[in-house]
Short mmCIF file of N, CA and C in Angstrom, two decimals:
data_model
loop_
_atom_site.label_atom_id
_atom_site.label_comp_id
_atom_site.label_asym_id
_atom_site.label_seq_id
_atom_site.Cartn_x
_atom_site.Cartn_y
_atom_site.Cartn_z
N MET A 5 0.85 -1.18 0.00
CA MET A 5 0.00 0.00 0.00
C MET A 5 0.89 1.23 0.00
N GLY A 6 0.70 2.09 -1.00
CA GLY A 6 1.51 3.29 -1.12
C GLY A 6 1.04 4.39 -0.19
N ILE A 7 1.83 5.43 -0.14
CA ILE A 7 1.52 6.55 0.75
C ILE A 7 0.22 7.25 0.37
N LEU A 8 -0.08 7.31 -0.93
CA LEU A 8 -1.34 7.94 -1.35
C LEU A 8 -2.54 7.10 -0.93
N ASP A 9 -2.39 5.78 -0.97
CA ASP A 9 -3.47 4.90 -0.51
C ASP A 9 -3.70 5.07 0.98
N LYS A 10 -2.60 5.18 1.73
CA LYS A 10 -2.72 5.38 3.18
C LYS A 10 -3.39 6.72 3.48
N ALA A 11 -3.04 7.76 2.73
CA ALA A 11 -3.65 9.07 2.92
C ALA A 11 -5.14 9.03 2.62
N LYS A 12 -5.51 8.32 1.56
CA LYS A 12 -6.93 8.20 1.21
C LYS A 12 -7.68 7.43 2.29
N ASN A 13 -7.06 6.38 2.81
CA ASN A 13 -7.66 5.61 3.90
C ASN A 13 -7.91 6.48 5.12
N LEU A 14 -6.90 7.25 5.49
CA LEU A 14 -7.02 8.15 6.63
C LEU A 14 -8.10 9.19 6.39
N SER A 15 -8.16 9.72 5.19
CA SER A 15 -9.18 10.70 4.84
C SER A 15 -10.58 10.11 4.99
N ASN A 16 -10.76 8.88 4.57
CA ASN A 16 -12.06 8.22 4.71
C ASN A 16 -12.43 8.03 6.18
N LYS A 17 -11.45 7.70 7.01
CA LYS A 17 -11.71 7.53 8.44
C LYS A 17 -12.13 8.85 9.07
N VAL A 18 -11.48 9.93 8.69
CA VAL A 18 -11.83 11.26 9.21
C VAL A 18 -13.24 11.63 8.79
N THR A 19 -13.58 11.37 7.54
CA THR A 19 -14.92 11.66 7.04
C THR A 19 -15.97 10.88 7.83
N ASP A 20 -15.70 9.62 8.10
CA ASP A 20 -16.63 8.81 8.88
C ASP A 20 -16.80 9.38 10.29
N SER A 21 -15.70 9.83 10.90
CA SER A 21 -15.77 10.41 12.24
C SER A 21 -16.60 11.68 12.25
N VAL A 22 -16.42 12.52 11.25
CA VAL A 22 -17.18 13.77 11.16
C VAL A 22 -18.66 13.46 11.01
N ASN A 23 -19.00 12.48 10.20
CA ASN A 23 -20.40 12.10 10.02
C ASN A 23 -21.02 11.62 11.32
N GLU A 24 -20.24 10.93 12.15
CA GLU A 24 -20.75 10.48 13.45
C GLU A 24 -21.06 11.66 14.35
N PHE A 25 -20.29 12.74 14.26
CA PHE A 25 -20.52 13.90 15.11
C PHE A 25 -21.79 14.65 14.75
N SER A 26 -22.39 14.37 13.62
CA SER A 26 -23.61 15.06 13.23
C SER A 26 -24.85 14.29 13.66
N SER A 27 -24.68 13.29 14.48
CA SER A 27 -25.82 12.49 14.92
C SER A 27 -26.72 13.30 15.85
N ASP A 28 -27.97 12.90 15.94
CA ASP A 28 -28.94 13.60 16.78
C ASP A 28 -28.55 13.58 18.25
N GLU A 29 -27.98 12.48 18.71
CA GLU A 29 -27.59 12.37 20.11
C GLU A 29 -26.50 13.38 20.46
N VAL A 30 -25.53 13.54 19.58
CA VAL A 30 -24.46 14.51 19.81
C VAL A 30 -25.03 15.92 19.85
N LEU A 31 -25.93 16.23 18.93
CA LEU A 31 -26.56 17.56 18.92
C LEU A 31 -27.35 17.80 20.19
N ALA A 32 -28.10 16.80 20.64
CA ALA A 32 -28.88 16.94 21.87
C ALA A 32 -27.96 17.19 23.06
N ASN A 33 -26.86 16.45 23.15
CA ASN A 33 -25.91 16.65 24.25
C ASN A 33 -25.28 18.03 24.20
N THR A 34 -25.01 18.53 23.01
CA THR A 34 -24.44 19.87 22.86
C THR A 34 -25.42 20.93 23.36
N ILE A 35 -26.68 20.78 23.03
CA ILE A 35 -27.70 21.73 23.47
C ILE A 35 -27.83 21.71 24.99
N ILE A 36 -27.84 20.51 25.57
CA ILE A 36 -27.94 20.39 27.02
C ILE A 36 -26.76 21.08 27.70
N LYS A 37 -25.55 20.85 27.21
CA LYS A 37 -24.37 21.49 27.78
C LYS A 37 -24.43 23.00 27.64
N SER A 38 -24.93 23.48 26.51
CA SER A 38 -25.03 24.93 26.28
C SER A 38 -26.00 25.57 27.27
N VAL A 39 -27.13 24.92 27.50
CA VAL A 39 -28.12 25.47 28.43
C VAL A 39 -27.57 25.47 29.85
N LYS A 40 -26.87 24.41 30.24
CA LYS A 40 -26.26 24.37 31.57
C LYS A 40 -25.24 25.50 31.73
N LYS A 41 -24.44 25.74 30.70
CA LYS A 41 -23.46 26.82 30.75
C LYS A 41 -24.17 28.16 30.88
N GLN A 42 -25.25 28.35 30.13
CA GLN A 42 -26.02 29.59 30.20
C GLN A 42 -26.52 29.81 31.62
N GLU A 43 -27.05 28.77 32.25
CA GLU A 43 -27.55 28.90 33.61
C GLU A 43 -26.44 29.26 34.59
N ARG A 44 -25.26 28.63 34.45
CA ARG A 44 -24.13 28.95 35.34
C ARG A 44 -23.67 30.39 35.14
N ILE A 45 -23.61 30.83 33.90
CA ILE A 45 -23.18 32.20 33.62
C ILE A 45 -24.15 33.20 34.23
N ASN A 46 -25.44 32.94 34.10
CA ASN A 46 -26.43 33.85 34.66
C ASN A 46 -26.33 33.92 36.18
N ILE A 47 -26.04 32.80 36.83
CA ILE A 47 -25.85 32.81 38.28
C ILE A 47 -24.64 33.67 38.64
N LEU A 48 -23.54 33.50 37.91
CA LEU A 48 -22.34 34.31 38.17
C LEU A 48 -22.60 35.79 37.93
N LEU A 49 -23.31 36.12 36.87
CA LEU A 49 -23.63 37.52 36.60
C LEU A 49 -24.46 38.12 37.73
N LYS A 50 -25.43 37.36 38.22
CA LYS A 50 -26.28 37.84 39.31
C LYS A 50 -25.45 38.04 40.58
N GLU A 51 -24.57 37.07 40.89
CA GLU A 51 -23.72 37.18 42.08
C GLU A 51 -22.81 38.39 42.02
N LYS A 52 -22.39 38.77 40.83
CA LYS A 52 -21.50 39.92 40.66
C LYS A 52 -22.26 41.23 40.58
N GLY A 53 -23.59 41.16 40.71
CA GLY A 53 -24.39 42.37 40.71
C GLY A 53 -24.69 42.92 39.32
N SER A 54 -24.47 42.13 38.31
CA SER A 54 -24.72 42.59 36.95
C SER A 54 -26.21 42.50 36.62
N ASN A 55 -26.68 43.46 35.84
CA ASN A 55 -28.06 43.42 35.37
C ASN A 55 -28.19 42.63 34.07
N TYR A 56 -27.08 42.21 33.51
CA TYR A 56 -27.10 41.48 32.24
C TYR A 56 -27.34 39.99 32.48
N ARG A 57 -28.03 39.36 31.54
CA ARG A 57 -28.26 37.92 31.58
C ARG A 57 -28.19 37.38 30.16
N VAL A 58 -27.75 36.14 30.03
CA VAL A 58 -27.79 35.45 28.75
C VAL A 58 -29.20 34.89 28.62
N SER A 59 -29.92 35.34 27.59
CA SER A 59 -31.33 34.95 27.49
C SER A 59 -31.61 33.97 26.36
N ASP A 60 -30.75 33.90 25.37
CA ASP A 60 -31.01 33.03 24.23
C ASP A 60 -29.74 32.36 23.76
N ILE A 61 -29.93 31.18 23.22
CA ILE A 61 -28.86 30.49 22.51
C ILE A 61 -29.42 30.16 21.14
N ASN A 62 -28.79 30.65 20.10
CA ASN A 62 -29.27 30.41 18.74
C ASN A 62 -28.41 29.36 18.06
N LEU A 63 -29.06 28.38 17.49
CA LEU A 63 -28.36 27.34 16.73
C LEU A 63 -28.73 27.51 15.28
N GLU A 64 -27.73 27.58 14.43
CA GLU A 64 -27.99 27.75 13.00
C GLU A 64 -27.26 26.71 12.20
#
């Protein structure tokens, strides 16, 4: 197997990994983590006396 064949093989593995990251479960976990982070940030802002709050997370 030549170096170009190995590179193509590796490229295919990377493509497969990227496709796995687009699964619904991964997206759901990302949203859950984002909301938890938003809640923690808002608590910190309130503790510091800030009137600002993170109110929305937009996914596009």
